[in-house]
mmCIF file of N, CA and C in Angstrom:
data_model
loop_
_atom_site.group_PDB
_atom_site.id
_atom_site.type_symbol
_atom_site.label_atom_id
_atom_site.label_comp_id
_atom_site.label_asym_id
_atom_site.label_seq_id
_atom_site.Cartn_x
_atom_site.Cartn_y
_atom_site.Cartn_z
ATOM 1 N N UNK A 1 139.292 36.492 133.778
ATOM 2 C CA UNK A 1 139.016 36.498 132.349
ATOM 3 C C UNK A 1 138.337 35.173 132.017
ATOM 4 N N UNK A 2 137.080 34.673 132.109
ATOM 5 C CA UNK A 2 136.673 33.989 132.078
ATOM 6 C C UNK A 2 135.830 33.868 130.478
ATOM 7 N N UNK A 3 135.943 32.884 129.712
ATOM 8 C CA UNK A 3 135.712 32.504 128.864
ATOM 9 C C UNK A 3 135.879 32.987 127.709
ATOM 10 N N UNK A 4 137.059 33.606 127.980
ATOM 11 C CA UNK A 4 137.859 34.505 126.545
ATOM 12 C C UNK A 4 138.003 33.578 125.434
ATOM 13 N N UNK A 5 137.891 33.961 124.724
ATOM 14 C CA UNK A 5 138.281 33.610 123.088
ATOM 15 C C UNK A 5 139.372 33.734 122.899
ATOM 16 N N UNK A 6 140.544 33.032 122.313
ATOM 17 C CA UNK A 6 141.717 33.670 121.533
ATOM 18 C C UNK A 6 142.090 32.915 120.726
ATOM 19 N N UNK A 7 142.687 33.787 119.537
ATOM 20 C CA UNK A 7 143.226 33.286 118.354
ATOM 21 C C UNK A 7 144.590 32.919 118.665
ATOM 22 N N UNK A 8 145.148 31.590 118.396
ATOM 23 C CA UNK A 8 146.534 31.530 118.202
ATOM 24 C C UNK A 8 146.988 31.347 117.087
ATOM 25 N N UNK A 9 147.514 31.897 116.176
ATOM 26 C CA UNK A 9 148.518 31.778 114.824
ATOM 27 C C UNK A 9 150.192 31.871 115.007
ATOM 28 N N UNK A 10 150.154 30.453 114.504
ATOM 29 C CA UNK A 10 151.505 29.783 115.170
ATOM 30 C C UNK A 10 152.188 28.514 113.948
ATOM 31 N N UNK A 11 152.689 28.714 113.395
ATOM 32 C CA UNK A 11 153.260 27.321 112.365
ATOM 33 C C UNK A 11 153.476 26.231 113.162
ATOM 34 N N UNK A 12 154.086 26.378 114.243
ATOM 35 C CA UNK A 12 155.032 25.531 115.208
ATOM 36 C C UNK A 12 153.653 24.315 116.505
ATOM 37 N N UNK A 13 153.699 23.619 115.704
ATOM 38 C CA UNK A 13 152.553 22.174 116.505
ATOM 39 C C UNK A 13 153.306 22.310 118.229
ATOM 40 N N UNK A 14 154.067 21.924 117.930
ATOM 41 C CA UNK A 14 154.815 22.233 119.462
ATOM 42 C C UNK A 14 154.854 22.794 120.322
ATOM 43 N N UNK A 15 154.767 23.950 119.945
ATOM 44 C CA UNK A 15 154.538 25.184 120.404
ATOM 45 C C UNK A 15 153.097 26.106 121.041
ATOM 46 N N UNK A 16 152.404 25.430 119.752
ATOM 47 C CA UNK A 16 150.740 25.969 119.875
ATOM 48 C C UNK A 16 150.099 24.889 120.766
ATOM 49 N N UNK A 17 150.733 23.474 120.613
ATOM 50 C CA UNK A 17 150.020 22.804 122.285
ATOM 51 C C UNK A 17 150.585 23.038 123.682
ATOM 52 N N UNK A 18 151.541 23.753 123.696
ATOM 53 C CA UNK A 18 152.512 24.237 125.060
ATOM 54 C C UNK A 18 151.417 25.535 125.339
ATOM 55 N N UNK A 19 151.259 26.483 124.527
ATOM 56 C CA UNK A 19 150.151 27.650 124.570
ATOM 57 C C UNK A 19 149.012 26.944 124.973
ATOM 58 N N UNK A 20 148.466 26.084 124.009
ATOM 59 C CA UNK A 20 147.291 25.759 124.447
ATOM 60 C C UNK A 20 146.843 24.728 125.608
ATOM 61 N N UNK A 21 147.896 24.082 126.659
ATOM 62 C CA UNK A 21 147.642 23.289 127.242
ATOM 63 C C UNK A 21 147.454 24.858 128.691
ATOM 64 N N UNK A 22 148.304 25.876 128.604
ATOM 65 C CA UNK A 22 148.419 26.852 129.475
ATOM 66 C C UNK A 22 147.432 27.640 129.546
ATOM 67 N N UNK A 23 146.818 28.120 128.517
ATOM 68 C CA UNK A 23 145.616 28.396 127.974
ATOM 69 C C UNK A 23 144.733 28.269 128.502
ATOM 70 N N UNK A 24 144.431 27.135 128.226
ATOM 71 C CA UNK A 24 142.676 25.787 128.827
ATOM 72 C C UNK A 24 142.632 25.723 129.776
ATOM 73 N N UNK A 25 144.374 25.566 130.251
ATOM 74 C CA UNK A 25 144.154 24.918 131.643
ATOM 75 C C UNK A 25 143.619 26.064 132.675
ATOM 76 N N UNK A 26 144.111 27.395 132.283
ATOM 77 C CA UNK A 26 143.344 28.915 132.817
ATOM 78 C C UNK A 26 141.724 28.388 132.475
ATOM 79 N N UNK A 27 141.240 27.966 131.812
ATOM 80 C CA UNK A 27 139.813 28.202 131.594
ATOM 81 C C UNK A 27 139.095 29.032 130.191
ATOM 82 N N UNK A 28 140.217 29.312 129.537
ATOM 83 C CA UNK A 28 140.022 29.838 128.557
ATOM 84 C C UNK A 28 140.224 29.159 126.998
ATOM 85 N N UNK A 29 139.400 29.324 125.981
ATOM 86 C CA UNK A 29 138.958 28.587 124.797
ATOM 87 C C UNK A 29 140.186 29.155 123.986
ATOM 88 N N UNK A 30 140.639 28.267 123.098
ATOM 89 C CA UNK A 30 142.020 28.500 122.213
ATOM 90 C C UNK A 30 141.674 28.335 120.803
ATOM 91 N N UNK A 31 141.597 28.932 119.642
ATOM 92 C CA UNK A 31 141.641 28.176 118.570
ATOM 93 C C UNK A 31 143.185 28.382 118.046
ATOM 94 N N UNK A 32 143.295 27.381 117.321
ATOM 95 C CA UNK A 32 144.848 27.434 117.017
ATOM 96 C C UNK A 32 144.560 27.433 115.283
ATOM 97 N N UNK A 33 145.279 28.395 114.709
ATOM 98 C CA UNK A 33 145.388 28.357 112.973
ATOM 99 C C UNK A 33 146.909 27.970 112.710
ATOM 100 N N UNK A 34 147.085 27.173 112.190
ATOM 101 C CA UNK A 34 148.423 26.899 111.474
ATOM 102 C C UNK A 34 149.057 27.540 110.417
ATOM 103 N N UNK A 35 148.727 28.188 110.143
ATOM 104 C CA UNK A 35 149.334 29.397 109.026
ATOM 105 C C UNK A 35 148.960 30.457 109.137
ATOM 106 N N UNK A 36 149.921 31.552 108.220
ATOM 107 C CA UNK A 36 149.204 33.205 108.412
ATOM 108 C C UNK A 36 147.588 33.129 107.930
ATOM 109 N N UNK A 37 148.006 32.681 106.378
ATOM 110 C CA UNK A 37 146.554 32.684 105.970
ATOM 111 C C UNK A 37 145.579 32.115 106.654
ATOM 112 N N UNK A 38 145.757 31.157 107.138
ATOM 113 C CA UNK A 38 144.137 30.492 108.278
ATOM 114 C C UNK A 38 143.871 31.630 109.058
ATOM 115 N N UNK A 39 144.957 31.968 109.842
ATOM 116 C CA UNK A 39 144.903 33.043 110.792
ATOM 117 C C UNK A 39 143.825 34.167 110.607
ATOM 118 N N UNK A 40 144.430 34.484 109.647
ATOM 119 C CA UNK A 40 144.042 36.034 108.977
ATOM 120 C C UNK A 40 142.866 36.141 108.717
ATOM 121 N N UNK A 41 142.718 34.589 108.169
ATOM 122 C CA UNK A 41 140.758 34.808 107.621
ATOM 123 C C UNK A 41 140.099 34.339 108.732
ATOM 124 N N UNK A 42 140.591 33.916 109.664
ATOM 125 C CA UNK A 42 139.302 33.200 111.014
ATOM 126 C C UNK A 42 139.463 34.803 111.826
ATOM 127 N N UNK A 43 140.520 35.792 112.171
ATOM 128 C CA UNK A 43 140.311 36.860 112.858
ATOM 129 C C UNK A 43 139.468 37.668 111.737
ATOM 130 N N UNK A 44 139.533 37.476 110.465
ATOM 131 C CA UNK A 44 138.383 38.285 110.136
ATOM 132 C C UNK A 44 136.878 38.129 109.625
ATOM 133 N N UNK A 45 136.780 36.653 110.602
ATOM 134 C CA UNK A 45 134.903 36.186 110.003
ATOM 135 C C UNK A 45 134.758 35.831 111.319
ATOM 136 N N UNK A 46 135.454 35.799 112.475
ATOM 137 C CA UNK A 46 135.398 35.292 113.657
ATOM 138 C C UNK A 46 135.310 36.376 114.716
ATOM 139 N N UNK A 47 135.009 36.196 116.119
ATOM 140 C CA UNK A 47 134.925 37.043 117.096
ATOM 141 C C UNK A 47 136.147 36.250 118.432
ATOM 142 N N UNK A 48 137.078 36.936 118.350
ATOM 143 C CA UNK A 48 138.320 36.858 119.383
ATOM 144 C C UNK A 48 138.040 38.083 120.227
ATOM 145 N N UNK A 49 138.666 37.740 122.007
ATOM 146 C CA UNK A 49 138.703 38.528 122.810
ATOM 147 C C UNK A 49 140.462 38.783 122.739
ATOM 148 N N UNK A 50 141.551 38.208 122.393
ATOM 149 C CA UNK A 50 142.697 38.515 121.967
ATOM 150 C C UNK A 50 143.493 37.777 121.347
ATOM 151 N N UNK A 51 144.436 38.103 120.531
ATOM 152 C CA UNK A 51 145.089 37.064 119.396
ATOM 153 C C UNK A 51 146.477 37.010 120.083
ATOM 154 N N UNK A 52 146.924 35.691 119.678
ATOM 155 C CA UNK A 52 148.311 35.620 120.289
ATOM 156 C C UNK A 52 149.153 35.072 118.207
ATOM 157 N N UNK A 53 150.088 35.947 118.071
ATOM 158 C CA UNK A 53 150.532 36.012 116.923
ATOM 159 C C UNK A 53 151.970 35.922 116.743
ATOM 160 N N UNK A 54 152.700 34.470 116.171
ATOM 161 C CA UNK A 54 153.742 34.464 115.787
ATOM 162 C C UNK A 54 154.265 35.491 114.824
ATOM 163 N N UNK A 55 155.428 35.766 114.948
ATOM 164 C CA UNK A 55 156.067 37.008 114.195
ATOM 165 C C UNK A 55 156.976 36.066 113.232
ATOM 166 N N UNK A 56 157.100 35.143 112.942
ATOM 167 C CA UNK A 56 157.750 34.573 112.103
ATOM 168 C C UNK A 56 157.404 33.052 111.462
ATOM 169 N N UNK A 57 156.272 33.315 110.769
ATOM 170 C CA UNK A 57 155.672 32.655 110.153
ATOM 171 C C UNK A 57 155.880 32.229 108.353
ATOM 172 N N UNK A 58 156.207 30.954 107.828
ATOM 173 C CA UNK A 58 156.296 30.684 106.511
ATOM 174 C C UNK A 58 155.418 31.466 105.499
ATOM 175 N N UNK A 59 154.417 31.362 105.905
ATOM 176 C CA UNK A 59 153.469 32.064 104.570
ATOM 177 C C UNK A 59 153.481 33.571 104.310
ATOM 178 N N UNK A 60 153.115 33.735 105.575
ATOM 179 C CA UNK A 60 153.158 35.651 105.691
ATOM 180 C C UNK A 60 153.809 35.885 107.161
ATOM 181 N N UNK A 61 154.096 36.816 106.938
ATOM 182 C CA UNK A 61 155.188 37.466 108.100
ATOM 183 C C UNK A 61 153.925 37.887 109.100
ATOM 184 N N UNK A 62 154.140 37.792 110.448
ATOM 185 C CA UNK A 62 153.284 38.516 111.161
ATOM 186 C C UNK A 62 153.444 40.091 111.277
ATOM 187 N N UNK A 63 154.277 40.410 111.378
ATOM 188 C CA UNK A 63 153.977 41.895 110.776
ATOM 189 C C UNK A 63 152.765 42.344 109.666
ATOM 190 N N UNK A 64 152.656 41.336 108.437
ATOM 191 C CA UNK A 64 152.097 41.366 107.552
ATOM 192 C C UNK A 64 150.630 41.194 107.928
ATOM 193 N N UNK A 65 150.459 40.248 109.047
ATOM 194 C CA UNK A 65 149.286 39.763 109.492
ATOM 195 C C UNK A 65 148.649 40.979 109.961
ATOM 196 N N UNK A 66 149.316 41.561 110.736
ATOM 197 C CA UNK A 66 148.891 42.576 111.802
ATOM 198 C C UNK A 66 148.690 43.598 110.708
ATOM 199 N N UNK A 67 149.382 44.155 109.728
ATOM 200 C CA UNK A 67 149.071 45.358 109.605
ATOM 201 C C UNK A 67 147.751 45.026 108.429
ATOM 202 N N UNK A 68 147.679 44.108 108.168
ATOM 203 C CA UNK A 68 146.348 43.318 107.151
ATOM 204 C C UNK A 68 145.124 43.779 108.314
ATOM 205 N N UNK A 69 145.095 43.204 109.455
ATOM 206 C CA UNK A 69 144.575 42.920 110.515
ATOM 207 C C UNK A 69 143.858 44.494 110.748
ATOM 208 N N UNK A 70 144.770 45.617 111.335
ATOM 209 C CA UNK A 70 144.394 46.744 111.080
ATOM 210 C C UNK A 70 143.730 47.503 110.376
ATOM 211 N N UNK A 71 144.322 47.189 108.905
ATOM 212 C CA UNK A 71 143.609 48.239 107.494
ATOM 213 C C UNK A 71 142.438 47.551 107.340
ATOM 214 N N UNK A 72 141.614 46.141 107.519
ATOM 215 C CA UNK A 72 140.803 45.895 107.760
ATOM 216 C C UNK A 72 140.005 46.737 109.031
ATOM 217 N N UNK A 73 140.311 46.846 109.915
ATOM 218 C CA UNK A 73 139.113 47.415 111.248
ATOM 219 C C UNK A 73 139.078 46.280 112.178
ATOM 220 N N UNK A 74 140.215 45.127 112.210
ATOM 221 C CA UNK A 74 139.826 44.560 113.556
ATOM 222 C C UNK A 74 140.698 45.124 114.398
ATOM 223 N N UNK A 75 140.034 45.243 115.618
ATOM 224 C CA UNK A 75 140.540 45.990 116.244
ATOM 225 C C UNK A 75 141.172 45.330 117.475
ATOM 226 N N UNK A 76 140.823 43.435 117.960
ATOM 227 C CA UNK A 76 141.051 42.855 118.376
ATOM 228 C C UNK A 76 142.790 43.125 119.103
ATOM 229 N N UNK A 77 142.952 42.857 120.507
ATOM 230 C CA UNK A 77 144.213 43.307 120.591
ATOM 231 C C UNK A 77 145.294 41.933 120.406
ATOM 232 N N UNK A 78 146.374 42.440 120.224
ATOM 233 C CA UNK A 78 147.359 41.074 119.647
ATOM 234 C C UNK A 78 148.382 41.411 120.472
ATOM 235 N N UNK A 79 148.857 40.361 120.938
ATOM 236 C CA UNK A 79 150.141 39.653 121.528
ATOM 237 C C UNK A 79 150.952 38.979 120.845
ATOM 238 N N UNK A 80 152.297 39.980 120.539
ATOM 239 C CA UNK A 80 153.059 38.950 119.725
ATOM 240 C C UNK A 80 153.813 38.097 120.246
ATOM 241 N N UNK A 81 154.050 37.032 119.662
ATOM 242 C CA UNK A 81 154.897 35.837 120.980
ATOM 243 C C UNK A 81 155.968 35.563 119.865
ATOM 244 N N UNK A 82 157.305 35.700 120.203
ATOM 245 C CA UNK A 82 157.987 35.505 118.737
ATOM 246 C C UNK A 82 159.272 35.139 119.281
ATOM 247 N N UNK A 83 159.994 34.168 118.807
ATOM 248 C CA UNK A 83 161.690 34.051 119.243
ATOM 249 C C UNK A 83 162.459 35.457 119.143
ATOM 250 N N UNK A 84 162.015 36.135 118.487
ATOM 251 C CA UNK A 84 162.672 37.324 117.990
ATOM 252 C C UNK A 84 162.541 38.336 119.270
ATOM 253 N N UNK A 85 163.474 38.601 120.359
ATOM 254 C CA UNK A 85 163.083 38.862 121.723
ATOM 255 C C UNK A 85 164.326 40.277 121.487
ATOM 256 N N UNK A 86 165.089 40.938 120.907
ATOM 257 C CA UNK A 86 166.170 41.701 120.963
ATOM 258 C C UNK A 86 165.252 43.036 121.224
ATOM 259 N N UNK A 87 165.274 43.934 121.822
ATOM 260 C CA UNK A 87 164.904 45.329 121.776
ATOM 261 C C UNK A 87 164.538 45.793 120.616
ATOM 262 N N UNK A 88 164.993 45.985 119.806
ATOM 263 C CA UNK A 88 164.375 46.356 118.386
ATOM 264 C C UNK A 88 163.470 45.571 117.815
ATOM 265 N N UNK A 89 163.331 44.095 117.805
ATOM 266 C CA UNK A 89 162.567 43.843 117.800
ATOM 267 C C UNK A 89 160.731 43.922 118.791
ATOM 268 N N UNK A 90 161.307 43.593 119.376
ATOM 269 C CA UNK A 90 159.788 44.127 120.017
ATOM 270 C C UNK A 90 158.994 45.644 120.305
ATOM 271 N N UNK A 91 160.107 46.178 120.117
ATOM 272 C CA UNK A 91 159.369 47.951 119.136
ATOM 273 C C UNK A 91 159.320 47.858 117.500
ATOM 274 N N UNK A 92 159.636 47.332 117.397
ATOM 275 C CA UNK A 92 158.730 46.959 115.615
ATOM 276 C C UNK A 92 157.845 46.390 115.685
ATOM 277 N N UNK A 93 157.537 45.150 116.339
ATOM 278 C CA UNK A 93 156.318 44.561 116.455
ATOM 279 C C UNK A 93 155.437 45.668 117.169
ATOM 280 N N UNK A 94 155.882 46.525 118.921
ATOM 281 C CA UNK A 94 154.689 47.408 119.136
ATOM 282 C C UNK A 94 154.534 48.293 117.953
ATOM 283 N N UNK A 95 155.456 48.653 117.322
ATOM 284 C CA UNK A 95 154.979 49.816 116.348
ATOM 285 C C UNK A 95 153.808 49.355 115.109
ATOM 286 N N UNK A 96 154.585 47.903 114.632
ATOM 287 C CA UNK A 96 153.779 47.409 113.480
ATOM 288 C C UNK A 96 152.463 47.351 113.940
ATOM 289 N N UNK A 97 151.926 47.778 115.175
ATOM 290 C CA UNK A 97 150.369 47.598 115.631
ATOM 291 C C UNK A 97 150.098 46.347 116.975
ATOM 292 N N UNK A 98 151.074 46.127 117.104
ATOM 293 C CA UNK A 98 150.649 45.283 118.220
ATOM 294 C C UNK A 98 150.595 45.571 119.700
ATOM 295 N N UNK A 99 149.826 45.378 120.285
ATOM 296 C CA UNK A 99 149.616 45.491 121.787
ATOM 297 C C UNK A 99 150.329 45.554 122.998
ATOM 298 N N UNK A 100 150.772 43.763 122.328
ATOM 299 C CA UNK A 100 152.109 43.702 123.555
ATOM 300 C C UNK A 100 152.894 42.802 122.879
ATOM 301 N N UNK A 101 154.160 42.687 123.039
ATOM 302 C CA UNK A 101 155.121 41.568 122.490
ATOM 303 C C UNK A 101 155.467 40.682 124.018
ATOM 304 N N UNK A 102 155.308 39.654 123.870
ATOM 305 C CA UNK A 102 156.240 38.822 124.579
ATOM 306 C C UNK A 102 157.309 37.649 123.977
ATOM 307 N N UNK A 103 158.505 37.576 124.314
ATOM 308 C CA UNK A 103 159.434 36.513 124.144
ATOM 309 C C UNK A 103 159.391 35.794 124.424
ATOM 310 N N UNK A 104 159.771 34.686 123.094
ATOM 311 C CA UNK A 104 160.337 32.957 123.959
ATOM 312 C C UNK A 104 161.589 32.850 124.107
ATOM 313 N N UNK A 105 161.924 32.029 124.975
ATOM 314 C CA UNK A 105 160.755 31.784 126.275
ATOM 315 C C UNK A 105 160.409 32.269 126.923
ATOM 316 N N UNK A 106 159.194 31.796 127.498
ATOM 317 C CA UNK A 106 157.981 32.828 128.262
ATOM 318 C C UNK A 106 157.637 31.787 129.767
ATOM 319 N N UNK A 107 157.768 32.322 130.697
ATOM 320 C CA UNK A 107 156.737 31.418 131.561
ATOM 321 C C UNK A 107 155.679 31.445 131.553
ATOM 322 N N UNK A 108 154.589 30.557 131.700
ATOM 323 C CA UNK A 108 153.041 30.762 131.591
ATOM 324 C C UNK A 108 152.416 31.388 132.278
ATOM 325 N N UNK A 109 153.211 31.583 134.052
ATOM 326 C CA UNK A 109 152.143 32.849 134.410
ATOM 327 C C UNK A 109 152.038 34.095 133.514
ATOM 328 N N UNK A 110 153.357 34.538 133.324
ATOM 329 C CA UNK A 110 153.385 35.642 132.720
ATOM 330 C C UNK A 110 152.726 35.775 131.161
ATOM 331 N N UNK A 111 152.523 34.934 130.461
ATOM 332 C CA UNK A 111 151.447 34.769 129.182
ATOM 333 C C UNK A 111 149.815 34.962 129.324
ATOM 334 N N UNK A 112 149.503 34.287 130.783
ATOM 335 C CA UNK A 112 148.398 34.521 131.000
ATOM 336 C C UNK A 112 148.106 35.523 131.780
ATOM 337 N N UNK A 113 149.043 36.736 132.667
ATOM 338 C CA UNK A 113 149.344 38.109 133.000
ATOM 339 C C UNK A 113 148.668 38.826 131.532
ATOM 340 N N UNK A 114 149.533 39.044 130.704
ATOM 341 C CA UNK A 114 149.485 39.479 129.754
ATOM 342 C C UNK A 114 148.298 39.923 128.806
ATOM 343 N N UNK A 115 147.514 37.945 128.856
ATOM 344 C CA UNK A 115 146.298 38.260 128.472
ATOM 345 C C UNK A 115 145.213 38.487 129.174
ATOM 346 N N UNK A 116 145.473 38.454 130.459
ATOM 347 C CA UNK A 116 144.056 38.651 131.263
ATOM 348 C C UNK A 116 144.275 39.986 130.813
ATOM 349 N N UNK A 117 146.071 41.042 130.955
ATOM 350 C CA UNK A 117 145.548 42.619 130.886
ATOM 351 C C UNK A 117 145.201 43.259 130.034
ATOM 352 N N UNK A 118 145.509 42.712 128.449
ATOM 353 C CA UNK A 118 144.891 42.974 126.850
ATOM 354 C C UNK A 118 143.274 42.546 126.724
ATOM 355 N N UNK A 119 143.016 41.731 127.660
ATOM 356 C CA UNK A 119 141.612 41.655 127.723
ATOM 357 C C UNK A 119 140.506 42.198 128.786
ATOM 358 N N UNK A 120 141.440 42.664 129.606
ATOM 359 C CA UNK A 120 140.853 43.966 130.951
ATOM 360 C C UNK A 120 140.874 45.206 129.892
ATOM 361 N N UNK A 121 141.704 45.708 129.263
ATOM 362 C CA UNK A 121 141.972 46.710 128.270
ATOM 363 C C UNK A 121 140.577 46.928 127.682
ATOM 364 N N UNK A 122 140.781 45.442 126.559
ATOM 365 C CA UNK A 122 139.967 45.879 125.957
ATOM 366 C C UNK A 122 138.614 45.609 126.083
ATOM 367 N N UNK A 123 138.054 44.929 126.807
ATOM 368 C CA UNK A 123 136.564 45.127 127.499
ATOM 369 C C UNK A 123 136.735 46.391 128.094
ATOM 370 N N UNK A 124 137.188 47.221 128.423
ATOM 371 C CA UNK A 124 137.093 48.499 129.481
ATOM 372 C C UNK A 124 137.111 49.550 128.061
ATOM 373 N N UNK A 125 137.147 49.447 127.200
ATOM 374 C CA UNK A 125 137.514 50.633 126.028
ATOM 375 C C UNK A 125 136.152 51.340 126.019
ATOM 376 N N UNK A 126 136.296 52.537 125.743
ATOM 377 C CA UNK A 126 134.928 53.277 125.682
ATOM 378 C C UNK A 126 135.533 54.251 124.177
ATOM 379 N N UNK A 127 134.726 54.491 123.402
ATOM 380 C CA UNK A 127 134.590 54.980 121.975
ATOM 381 C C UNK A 127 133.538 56.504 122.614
ATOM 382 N N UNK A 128 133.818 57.054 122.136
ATOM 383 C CA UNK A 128 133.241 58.572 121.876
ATOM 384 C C UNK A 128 132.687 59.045 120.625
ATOM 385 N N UNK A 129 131.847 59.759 120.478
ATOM 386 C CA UNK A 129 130.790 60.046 119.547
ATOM 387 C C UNK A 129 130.412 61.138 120.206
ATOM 388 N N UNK A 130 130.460 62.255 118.749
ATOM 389 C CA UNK A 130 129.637 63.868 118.707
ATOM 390 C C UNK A 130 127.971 63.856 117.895
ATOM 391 N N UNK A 131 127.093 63.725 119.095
ATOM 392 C CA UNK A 131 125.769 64.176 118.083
ATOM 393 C C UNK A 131 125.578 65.269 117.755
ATOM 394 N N UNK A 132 125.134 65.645 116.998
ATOM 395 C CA UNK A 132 124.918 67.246 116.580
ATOM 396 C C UNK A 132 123.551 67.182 116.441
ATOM 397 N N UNK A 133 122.451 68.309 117.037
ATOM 398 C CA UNK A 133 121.258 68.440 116.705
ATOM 399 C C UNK A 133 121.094 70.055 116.800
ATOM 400 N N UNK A 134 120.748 70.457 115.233
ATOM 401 C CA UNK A 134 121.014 71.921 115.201
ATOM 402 C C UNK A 134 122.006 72.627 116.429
ATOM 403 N N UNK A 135 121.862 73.424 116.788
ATOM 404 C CA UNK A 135 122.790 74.215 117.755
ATOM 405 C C UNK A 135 123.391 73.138 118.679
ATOM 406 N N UNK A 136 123.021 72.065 118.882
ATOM 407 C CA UNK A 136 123.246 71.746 120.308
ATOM 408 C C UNK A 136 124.535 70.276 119.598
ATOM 409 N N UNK A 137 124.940 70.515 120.627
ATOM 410 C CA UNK A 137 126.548 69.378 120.233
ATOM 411 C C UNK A 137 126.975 68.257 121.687
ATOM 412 N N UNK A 138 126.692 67.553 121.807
ATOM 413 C CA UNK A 138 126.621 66.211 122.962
ATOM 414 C C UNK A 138 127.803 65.302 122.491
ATOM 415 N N UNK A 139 128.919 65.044 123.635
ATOM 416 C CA UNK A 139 130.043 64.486 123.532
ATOM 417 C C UNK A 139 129.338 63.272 124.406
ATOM 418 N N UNK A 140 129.366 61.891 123.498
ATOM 419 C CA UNK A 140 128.554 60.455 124.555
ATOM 420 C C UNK A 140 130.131 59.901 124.470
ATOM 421 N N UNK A 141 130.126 58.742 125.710
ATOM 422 C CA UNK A 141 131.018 57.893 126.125
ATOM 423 C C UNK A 141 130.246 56.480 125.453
ATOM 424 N N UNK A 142 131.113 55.512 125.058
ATOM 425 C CA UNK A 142 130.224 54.286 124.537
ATOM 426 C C UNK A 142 131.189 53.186 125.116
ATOM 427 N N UNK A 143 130.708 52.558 126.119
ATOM 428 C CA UNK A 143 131.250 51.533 126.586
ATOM 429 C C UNK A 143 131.276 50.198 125.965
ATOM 430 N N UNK A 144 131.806 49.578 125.599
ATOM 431 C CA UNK A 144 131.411 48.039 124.957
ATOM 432 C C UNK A 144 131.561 47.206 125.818
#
């Protein structure tokens, strides 16, 4: 995964340089937003290959983020990284729209597992489209 983009939205300074020293040190570019709101508006004027998203954030809840995130059209995939590690929690977060949840604590191989495979994912996605030209009906594959 070479020269991925990712969003980190994270309150926690501490935290987002522990990500981001694991991050870089893979080879991969980090921006870090300190609040939901920074977050929210750089994934939606910005181009990320995957977001890594606290679930428990002061301003807005990441749940909130994500499902903002959605009803907009980004389609960007998200990793939630959240203390909140109990079983129910991390099927609310997959349900609320997210990709993959991981818990803290996390080891860093396994963070950067994670995102190399949300970003194998989603470079590999292919979109489908019906042309119609009078009688004739063509099912295309669209790779991005």
């Amino acid at each position: 995964m070479s020269a991925a983009r990712i969003l980190y939205i994270e309150d926690d300074a501490r935290a987002a340089r522990q990500v981001r020293e694991v991050v870089e040190t893979a080879g991969l570019a980090l921006t870090w937003a300190a609040n939901g709101q920074d977050g929210l508006k750089l994934a939606g004027v910005e181009r990320f290959d995957v977001i890594i998203l606290d679930r428990m954030l002061p301003d807005l809840e990441g749940l909130t983020i994500l499902e903002r995130l959605r009803e907009s059209g980004v389609g960007t995939p998200v990793l939630m990284l959240s203390a909140l590690g109990r079983s129910s929690d991390r099927a609310e977060g997959l349900d609320g729209g997210a990709d993959d949840y991981l818990a803290k604590p996390f080891e860093a191989e396994e963070l950067l597992a994670r995102l190399r495979a949300l970003h194998r994912r989603a470079s590999g996605r292919t979109h489908s489209a019906v042309i119609l030209y009078g009688a004739f009906e063509w099912l295309c594959c669209i790779t991005r």
